[in-house]
Coordinates of C-alpha atoms in Angstrom, one line a residue:
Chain A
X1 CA 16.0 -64.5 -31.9
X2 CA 17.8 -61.1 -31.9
X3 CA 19.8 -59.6 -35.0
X4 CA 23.1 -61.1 -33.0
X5 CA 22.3 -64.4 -33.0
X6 CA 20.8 -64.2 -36.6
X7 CA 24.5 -62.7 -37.6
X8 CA 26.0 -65.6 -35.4
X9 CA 24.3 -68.3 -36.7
X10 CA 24.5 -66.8 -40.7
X11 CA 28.8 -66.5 -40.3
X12 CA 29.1 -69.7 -37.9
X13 CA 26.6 -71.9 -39.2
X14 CA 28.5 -72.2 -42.7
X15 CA 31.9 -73.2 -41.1
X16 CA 30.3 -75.8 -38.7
X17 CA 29.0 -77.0 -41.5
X18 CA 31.7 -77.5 -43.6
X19 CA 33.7 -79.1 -40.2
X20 CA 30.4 -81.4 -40.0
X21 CA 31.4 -82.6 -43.9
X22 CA 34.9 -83.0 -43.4
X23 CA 34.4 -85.8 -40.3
X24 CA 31.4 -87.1 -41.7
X25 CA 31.5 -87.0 -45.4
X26 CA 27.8 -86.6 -45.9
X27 CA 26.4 -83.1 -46.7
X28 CA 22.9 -83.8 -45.6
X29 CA 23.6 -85.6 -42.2
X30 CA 26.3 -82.6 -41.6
X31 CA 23.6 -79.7 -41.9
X32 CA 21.2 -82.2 -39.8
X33 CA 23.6 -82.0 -37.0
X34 CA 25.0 -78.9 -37.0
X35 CA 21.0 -77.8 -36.9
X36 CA 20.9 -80.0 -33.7
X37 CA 24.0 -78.7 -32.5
X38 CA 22.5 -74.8 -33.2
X39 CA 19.0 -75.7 -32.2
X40 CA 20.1 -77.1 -28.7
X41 CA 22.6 -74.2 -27.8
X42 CA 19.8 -71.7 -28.8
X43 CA 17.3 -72.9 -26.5
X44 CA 19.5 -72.8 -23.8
X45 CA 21.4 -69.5 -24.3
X46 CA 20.4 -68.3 -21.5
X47 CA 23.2 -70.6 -19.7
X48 CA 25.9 -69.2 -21.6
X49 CA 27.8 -65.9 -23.2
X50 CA 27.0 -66.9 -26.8
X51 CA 29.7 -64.1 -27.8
X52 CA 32.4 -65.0 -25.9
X53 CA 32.1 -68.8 -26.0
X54 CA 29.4 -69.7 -28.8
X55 CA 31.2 -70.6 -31.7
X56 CA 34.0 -72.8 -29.2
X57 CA 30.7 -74.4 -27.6
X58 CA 29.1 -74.9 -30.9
X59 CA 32.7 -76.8 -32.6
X60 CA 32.5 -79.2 -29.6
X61 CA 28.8 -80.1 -30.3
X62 CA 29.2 -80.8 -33.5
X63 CA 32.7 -82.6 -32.7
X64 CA 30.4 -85.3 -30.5
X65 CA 27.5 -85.2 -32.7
X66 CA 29.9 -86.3 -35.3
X67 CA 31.7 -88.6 -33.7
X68 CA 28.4 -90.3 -32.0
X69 CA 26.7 -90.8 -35.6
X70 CA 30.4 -92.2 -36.7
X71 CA 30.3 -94.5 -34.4
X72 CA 27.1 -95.6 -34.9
X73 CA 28.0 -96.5 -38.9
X74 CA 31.0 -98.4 -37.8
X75 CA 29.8 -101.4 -40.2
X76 CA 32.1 -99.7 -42.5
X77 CA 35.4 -100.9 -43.3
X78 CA 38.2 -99.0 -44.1
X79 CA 40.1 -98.9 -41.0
X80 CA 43.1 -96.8 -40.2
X81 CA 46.0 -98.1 -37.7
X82 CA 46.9 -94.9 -37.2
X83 CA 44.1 -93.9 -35.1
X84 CA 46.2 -91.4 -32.7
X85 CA 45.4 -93.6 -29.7
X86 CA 41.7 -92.8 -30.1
X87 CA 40.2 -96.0 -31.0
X88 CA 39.0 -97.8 -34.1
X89 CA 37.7 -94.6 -35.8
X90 CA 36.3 -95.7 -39.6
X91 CA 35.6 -93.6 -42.6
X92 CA 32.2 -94.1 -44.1
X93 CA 31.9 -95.4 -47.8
X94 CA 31.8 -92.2 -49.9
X95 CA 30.0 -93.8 -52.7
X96 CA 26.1 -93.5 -52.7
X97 CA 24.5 -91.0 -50.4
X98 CA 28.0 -88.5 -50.3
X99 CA 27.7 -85.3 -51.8
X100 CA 30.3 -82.9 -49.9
X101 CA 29.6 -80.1 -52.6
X102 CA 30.8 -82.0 -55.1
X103 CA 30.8 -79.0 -57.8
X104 CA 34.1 -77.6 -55.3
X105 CA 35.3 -81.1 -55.4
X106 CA 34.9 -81.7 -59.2
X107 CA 38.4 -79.6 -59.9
X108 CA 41.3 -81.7 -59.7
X109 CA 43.0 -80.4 -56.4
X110 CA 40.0 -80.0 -54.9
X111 CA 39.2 -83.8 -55.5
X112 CA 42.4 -84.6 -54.2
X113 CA 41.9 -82.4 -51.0
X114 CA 38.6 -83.9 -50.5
X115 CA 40.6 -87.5 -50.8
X116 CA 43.3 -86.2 -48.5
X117 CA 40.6 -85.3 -45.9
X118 CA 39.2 -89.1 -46.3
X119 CA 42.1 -90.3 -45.5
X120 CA 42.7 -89.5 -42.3
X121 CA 41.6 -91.1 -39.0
X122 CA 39.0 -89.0 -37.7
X123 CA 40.6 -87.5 -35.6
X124 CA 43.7 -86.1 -37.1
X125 CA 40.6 -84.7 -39.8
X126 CA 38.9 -82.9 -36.4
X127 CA 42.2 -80.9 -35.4
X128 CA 43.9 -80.6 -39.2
X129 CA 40.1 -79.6 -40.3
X130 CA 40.2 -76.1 -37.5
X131 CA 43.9 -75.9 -38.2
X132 CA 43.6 -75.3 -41.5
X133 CA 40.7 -72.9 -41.2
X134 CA 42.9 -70.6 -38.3
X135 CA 42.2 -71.9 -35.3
X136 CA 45.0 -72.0 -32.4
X137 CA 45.9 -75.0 -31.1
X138 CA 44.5 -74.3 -27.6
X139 CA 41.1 -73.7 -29.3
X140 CA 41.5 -77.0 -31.1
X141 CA 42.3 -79.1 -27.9
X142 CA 39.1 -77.4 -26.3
X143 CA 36.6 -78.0 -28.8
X144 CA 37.7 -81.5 -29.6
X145 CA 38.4 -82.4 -26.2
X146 CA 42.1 -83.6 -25.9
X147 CA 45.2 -82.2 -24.6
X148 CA 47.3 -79.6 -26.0
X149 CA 50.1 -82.0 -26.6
X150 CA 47.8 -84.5 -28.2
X151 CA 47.0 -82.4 -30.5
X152 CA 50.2 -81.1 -31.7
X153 CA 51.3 -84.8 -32.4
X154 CA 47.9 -85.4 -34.6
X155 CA 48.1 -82.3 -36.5
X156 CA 52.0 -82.9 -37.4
X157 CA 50.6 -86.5 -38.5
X158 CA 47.6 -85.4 -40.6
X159 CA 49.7 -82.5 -42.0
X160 CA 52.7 -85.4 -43.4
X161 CA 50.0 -87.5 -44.7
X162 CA 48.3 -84.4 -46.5
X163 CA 51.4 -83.1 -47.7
X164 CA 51.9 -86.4 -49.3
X165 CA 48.9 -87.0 -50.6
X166 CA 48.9 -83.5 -52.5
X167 CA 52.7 -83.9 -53.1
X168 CA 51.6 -82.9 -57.0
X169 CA 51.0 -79.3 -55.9
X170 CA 53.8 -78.9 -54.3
X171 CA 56.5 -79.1 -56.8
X172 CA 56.9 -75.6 -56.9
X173 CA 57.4 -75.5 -53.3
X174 CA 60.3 -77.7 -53.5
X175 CA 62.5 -76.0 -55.3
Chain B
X1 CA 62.3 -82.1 -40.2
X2 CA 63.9 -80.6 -42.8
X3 CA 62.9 -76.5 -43.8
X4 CA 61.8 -77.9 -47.1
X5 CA 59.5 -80.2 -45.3
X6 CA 58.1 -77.8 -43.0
X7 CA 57.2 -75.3 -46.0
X8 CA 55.9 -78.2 -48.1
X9 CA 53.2 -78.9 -44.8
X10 CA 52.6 -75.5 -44.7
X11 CA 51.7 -74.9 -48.4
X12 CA 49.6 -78.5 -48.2
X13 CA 48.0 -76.8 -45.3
X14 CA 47.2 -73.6 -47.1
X15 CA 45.8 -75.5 -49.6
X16 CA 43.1 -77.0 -47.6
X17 CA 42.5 -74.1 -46.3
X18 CA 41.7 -72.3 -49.2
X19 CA 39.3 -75.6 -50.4
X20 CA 38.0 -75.3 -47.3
X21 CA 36.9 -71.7 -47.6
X22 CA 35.7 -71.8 -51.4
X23 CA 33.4 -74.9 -49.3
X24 CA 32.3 -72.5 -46.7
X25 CA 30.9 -69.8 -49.1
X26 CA 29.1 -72.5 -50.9
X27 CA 26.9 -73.3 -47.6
X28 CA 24.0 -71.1 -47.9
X29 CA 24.0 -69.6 -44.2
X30 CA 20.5 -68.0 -44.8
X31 CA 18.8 -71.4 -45.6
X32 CA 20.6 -72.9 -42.3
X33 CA 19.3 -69.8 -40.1
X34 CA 15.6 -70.3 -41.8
X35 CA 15.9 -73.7 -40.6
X36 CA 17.1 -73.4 -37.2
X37 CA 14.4 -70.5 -36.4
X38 CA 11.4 -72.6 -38.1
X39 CA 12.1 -75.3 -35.3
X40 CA 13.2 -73.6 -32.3
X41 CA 9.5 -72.1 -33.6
X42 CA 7.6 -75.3 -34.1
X43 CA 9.3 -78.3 -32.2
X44 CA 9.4 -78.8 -27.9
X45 CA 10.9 -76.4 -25.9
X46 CA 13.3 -79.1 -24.3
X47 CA 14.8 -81.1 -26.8
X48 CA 15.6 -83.9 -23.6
X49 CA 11.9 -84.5 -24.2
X50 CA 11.5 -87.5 -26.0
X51 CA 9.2 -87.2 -28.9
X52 CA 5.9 -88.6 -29.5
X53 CA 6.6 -91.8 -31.6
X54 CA 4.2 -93.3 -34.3
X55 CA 2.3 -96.6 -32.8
X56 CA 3.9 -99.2 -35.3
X57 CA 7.4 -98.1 -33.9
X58 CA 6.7 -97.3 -30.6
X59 CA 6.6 -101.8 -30.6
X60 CA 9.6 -102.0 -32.8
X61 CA 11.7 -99.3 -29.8
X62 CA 9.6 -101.3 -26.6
X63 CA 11.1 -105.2 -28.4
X64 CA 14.6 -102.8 -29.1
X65 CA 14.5 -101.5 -25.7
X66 CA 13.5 -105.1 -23.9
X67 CA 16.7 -107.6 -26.1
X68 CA 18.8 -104.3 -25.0
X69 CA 17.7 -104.6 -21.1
X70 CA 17.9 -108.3 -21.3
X71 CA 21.4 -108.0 -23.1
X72 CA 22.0 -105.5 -20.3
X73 CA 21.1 -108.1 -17.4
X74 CA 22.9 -110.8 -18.9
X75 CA 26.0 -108.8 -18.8
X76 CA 25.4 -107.8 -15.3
X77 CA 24.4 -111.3 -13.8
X78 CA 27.7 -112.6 -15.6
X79 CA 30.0 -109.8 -14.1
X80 CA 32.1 -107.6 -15.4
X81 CA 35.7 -107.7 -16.6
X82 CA 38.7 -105.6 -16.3
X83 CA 37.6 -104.2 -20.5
X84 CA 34.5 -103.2 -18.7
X85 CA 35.9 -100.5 -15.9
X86 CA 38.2 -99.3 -18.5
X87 CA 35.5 -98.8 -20.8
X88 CA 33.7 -97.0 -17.5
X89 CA 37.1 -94.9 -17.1
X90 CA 36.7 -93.6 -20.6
X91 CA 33.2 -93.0 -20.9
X92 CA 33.6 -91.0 -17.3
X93 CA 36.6 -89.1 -19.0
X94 CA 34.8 -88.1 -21.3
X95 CA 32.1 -86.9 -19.3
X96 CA 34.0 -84.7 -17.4
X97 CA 36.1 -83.3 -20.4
X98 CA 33.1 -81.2 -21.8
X99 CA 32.5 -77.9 -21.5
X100 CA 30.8 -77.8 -18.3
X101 CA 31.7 -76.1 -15.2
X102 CA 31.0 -78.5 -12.3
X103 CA 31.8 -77.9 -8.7
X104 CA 33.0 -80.7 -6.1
X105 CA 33.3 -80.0 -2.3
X106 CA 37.2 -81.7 -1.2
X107 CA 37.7 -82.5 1.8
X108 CA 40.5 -84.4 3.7
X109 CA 40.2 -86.9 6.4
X110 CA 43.6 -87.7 8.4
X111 CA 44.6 -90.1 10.5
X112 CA 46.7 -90.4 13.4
X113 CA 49.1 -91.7 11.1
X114 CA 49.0 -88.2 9.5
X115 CA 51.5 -85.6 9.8
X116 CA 50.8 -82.2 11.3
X117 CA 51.3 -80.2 8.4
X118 CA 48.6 -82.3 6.3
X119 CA 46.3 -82.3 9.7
X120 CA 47.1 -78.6 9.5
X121 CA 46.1 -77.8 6.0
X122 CA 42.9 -80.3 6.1
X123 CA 41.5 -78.5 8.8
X124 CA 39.4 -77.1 6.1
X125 CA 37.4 -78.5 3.0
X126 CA 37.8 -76.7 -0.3
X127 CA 36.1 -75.6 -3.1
X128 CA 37.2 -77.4 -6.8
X129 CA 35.5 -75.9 -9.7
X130 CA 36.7 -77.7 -12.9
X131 CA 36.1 -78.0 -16.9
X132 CA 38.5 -80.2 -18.7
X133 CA 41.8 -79.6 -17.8
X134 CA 41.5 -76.0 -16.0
X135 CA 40.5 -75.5 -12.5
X136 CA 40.5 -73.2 -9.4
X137 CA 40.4 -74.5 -6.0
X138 CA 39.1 -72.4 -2.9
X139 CA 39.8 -73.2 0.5
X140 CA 36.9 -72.2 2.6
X141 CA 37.9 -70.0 5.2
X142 CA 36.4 -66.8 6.6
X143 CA 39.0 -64.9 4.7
X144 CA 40.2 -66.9 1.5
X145 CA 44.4 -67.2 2.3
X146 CA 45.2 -69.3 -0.5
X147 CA 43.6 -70.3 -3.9
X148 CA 45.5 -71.9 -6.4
X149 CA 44.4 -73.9 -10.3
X150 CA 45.2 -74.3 -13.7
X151 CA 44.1 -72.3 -16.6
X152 CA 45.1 -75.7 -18.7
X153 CA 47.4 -78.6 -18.7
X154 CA 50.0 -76.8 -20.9
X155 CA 50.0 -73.7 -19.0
X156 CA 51.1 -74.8 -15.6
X157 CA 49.7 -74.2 -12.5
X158 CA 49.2 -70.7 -10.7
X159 CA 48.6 -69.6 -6.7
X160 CA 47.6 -66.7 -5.5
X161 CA 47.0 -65.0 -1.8
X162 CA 43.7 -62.8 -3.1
X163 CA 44.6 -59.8 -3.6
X164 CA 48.2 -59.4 -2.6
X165 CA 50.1 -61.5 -4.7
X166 CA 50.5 -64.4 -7.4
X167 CA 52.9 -66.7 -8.6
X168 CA 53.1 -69.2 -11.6
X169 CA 54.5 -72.4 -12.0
X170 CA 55.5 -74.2 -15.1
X171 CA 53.6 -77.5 -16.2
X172 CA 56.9 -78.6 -16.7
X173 CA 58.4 -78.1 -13.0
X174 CA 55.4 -79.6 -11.5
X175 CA 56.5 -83.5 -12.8
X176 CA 59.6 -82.9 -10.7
X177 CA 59.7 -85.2 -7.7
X178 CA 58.8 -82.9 -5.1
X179 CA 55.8 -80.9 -6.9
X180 CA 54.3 -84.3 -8.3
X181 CA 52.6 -84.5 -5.1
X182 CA 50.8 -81.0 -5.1
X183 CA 50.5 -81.3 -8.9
X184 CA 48.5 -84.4 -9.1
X185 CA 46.7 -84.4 -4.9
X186 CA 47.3 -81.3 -3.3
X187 CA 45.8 -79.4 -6.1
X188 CA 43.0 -81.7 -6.6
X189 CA 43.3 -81.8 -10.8
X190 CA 40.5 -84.2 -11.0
X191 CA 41.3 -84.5 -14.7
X192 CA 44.6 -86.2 -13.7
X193 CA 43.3 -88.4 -11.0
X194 CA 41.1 -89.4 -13.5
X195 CA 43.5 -90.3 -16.1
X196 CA 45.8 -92.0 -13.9
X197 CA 43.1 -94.4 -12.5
X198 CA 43.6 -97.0 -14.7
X199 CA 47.3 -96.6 -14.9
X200 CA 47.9 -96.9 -11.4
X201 CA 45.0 -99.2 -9.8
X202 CA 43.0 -102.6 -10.6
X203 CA 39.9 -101.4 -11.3
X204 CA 36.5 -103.2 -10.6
X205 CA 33.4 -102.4 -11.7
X206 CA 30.1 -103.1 -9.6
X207 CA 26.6 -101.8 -10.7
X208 CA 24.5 -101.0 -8.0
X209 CA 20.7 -101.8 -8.1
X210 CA 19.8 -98.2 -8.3
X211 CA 21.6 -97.8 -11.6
X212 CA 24.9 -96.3 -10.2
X213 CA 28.4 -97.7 -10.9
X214 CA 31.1 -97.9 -8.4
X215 CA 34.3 -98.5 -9.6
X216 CA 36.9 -99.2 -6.8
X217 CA 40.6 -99.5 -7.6
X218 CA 43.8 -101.1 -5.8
X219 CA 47.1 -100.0 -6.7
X220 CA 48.9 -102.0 -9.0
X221 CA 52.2 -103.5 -8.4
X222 CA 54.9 -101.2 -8.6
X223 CA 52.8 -98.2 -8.7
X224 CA 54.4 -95.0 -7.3
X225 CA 51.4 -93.2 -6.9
X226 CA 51.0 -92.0 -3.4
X227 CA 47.7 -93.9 -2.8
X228 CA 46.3 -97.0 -1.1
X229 CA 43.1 -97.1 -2.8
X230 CA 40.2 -95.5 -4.7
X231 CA 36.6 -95.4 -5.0
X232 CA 34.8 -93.8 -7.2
X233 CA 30.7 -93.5 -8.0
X234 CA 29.1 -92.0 -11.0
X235 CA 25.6 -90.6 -11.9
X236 CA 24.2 -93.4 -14.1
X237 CA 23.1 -91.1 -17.2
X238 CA 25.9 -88.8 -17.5
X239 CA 28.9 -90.7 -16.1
X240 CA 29.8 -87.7 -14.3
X241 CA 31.8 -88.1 -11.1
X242 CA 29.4 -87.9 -8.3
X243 CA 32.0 -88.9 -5.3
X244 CA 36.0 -89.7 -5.9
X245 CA 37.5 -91.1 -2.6
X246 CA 41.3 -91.7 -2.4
X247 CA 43.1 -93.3 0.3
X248 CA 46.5 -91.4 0.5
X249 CA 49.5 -93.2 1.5
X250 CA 53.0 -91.7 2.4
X251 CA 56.1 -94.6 2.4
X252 CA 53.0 -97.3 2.2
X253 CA 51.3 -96.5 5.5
X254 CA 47.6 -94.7 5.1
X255 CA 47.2 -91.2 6.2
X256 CA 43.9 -90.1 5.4
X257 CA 41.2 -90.3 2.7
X258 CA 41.0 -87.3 0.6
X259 CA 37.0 -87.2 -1.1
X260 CA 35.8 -84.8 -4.1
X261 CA 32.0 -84.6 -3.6
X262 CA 30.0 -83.2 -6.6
X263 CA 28.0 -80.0 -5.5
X264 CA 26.3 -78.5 -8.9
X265 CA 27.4 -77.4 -12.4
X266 CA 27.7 -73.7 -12.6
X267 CA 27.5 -71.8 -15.3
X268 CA 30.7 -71.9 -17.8
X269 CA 33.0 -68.8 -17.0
X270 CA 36.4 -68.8 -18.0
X271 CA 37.5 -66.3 -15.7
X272 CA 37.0 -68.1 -12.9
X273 CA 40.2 -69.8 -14.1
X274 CA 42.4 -67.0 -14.8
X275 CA 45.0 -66.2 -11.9
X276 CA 44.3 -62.6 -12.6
X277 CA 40.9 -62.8 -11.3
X278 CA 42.0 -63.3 -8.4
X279 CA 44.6 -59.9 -8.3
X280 CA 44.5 -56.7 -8.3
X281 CA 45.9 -54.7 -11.5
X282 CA 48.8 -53.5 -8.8
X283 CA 49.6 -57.2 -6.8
X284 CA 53.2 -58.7 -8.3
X285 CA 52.7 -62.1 -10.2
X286 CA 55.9 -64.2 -10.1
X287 CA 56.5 -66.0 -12.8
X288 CA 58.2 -69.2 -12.2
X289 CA 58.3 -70.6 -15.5
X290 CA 61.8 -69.3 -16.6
X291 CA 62.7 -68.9 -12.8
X292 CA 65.1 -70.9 -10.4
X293 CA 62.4 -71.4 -7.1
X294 CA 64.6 -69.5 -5.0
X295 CA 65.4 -66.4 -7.4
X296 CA 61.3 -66.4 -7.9
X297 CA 61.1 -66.0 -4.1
X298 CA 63.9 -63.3 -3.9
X299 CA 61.8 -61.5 -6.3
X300 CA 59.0 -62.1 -4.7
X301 CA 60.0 -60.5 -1.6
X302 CA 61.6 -57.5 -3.2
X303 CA 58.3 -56.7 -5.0
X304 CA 56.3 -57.1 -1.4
X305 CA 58.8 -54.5 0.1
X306 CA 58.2 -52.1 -2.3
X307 CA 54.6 -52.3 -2.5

């Protein structure tokens, strides 16, 4: 593995990470799958330009990784209508096995982000998730796989649900 | 929206944001890379390879794998509903929405119902090289004369003569009437033929014994897609289009079948894509987006008499 790569993964691996949490709301299945995600693209790097497309090719692993091991713990109540037209997405139970950092979440906004996050159908969290952390809206519709236009109508949905749900903090904002 | 509620989202935004990077510095990067190298180091090369499994649940995955294949059967001997080939639709939507680059050889077969324009330009098959929503198509000719794709849905489509000149065209003009045609056939944006298949035809599934599915469509009633008919087959693991046949229409009488064939999945390249690719630095691109058709071609003319 070259120092590149080992540069790559050190910045990229984090954020995927954190992505991984946000859908999935499980710390230790995230890191499983973003290693997955990292372990597969490294072996085959040959196939690709790691610089130029790594990090977009690495978001939509992890985007399917998560949304397969959703799927799979659909026993789970908790279902939103508002599902954006992708299907019966459900949030897993946060109680038990959860542990998204919970030291960052223990603060009071931080809680309530964390609950904001929850809230949403999965994928309104995908795109509002890399929307919030800079990404461009044609880089979202890539690397989760949906149109631009698609993605513009879930991001203005998760971002009025978010607003609302951290309506508190926004007092001064208001005015 | 109201300004206040804009600036409201955007502060709720920035907020997440910020949580969201106080939760990326607490992910310790290091441990993830020590990770990652220990089993590229240690485990199979190919991660397809399925791993050795422990005796006790090697029986427990054989019983999974046998009520799965019976399950399987049943399904098949009953048949398979309409929720079926749309489920087939979606999983083959998907399929072709990741990031790979695949390439399909088009083709067109007329008819002598067929006018002499289409007979004309299907004297040739094409190349289609697509991922997602962007593609390039590449008639092949001795020398190339036209090529012509999409660099993604919101960003219209784009033609160029290689290495004289380019033009672009908005995504809006192309749902007008007249560019419908090229937008969704002539173009050959297999995204779109795929999402339209179970908008515009009655779908049917049929499984084939060697594991392929076949799904072949009628148009419903009312459709005013310019097609008679599709069938489609897909690779049975990946869902990946393998062979797309339409039977094109024109004011309900046939007039050829126009077939994608799937050649082999090339390495991802944007470029490929880009209508610049196909230019020199110096060849005019017309920009049709904020252009009326005919002052685009005005302009296009003046720019060839100057070159």
């Amino acid at each position: 593995m070259n120092e590149w790569i080992e540069q790559w993964v050190l910045t990229t691996g984090p954020r995927a990470v954190s992505y991984a949490i946000s859908l999935i709301r499980n710390r230790s299945v995230a890191e499983d799958l973003v290693q997955d995600a990292l372990c597969a693209l490294l072996r085959h790097r040959d196939r690709y330009d790691l610089e130029r497309d790594g990090t977009k090719l690495l978001f939509t692993a992890v985007t399917n990784k998560c949304r397969n091991w959703v799927t799979r713990r659909r026993p789970v109540v908790s279902l939103d209508a508002d599902t954006g037209g992708q299907g019966p997405w459900e949030l897993e139970d946060r109680r038990g096995d959860c542990d998204p950092l919970e030291s960052l979440a223990a603060t009071e906004l931080g809680e309530l982000v964390e609950r904001a996050l929850e809230a949403l159908p999965l994928p309104q969290r995908e795109v509002f998730h890399l929307s919030a952390t800079g990404w461009e809206i044609p880089d979202i519709a890539r690397s989760v796989g949906l149109k631009r236009n698609h993605v513009r109508v879930l991001l203005h949905r998760a971002r009025r649900a978010v607003a609302r749900a951290l309506e508190p903090y926004l007092d001064e904002v208001k005015e | 929206m109201s300004s206040s509620d804009e600036r409201r989202e955007r502060r709720a935004e920035e907020l997440v944001g910020e949580h969201l990077l106080r939760r990326r510095s607490a992910i310790d990067g290091a441990a993830l890379l020590a990770r990652v190298q220990h089993r590229l180091a240690t485990e199979p090369s190919d991660p397809e390879l399925p791993r050795p499994t422990p005796k006790p649940r090697r029986w427990l995955a054989i019983a999974g794998s046998l009520i799965v294949a019976s399950l399987l059967l049943t399904l098949w001997i009953m048949g398979t509903g309409p929720g079926s080939a749309a489920a087939a639709v979606r999983e083959i939507l998907h399929a072709h929405r990741l990031p790979v680059d695949r390439v399909y050889e088009v083709s067109f077969e007329p008819n002598a119902e067929s006018p002499l324009l289409l007979r004309f330009v299907a004297r040739h098959s094409a190349r289609l090289t697509t991922a997602g929503d962007r593609f390039v198509v590449e008639p092949e000719t001795d020398g190339r004369w036209l090529v012509w794709g999409s660099e993604g849905v919101d960003t219209g489509l784009w033609a160029a003569v290689p290495g004289q000149f380019g033009i672009r065209v908005s995504s809006e003009e192309t749902r007008n009437r007249v560019l419908e045609r090229i937008a969704d056939l002539r173009t050959l944006d297999l995204q779109r033929v795929l999402e339209s298949l179970d908008l515009d035809f009655e779908l049917e599934l049929e499984e084939r014994a060697d594991g392929r599915q076949a799904l072949v469509g009628t148009p419903r009633p009312g459709s005013v897609r310019p097609s008679s008919g599709v069938r489609l087959h897909t690779r049975p693991d990946s869902k990946v289009v393998e062979e797309l046949a339409i039977d094109l229409s024109r004011d309900g009488r046939p007039v050829g079948t126009l077939t994608f064939k799937w050649q082999e999945d090339v390495e991802p390249r944007d470029a490929r894509y880009r209508l610049t690719s196909f230019l020199d630095p110096s060849n005019p691109v017309i920009d049709r987006t904020g252009l009326p058709l005919l002052s685009a071609l005005q302009e296009l003319a003046e720019r060839l008499r100057g070159e």
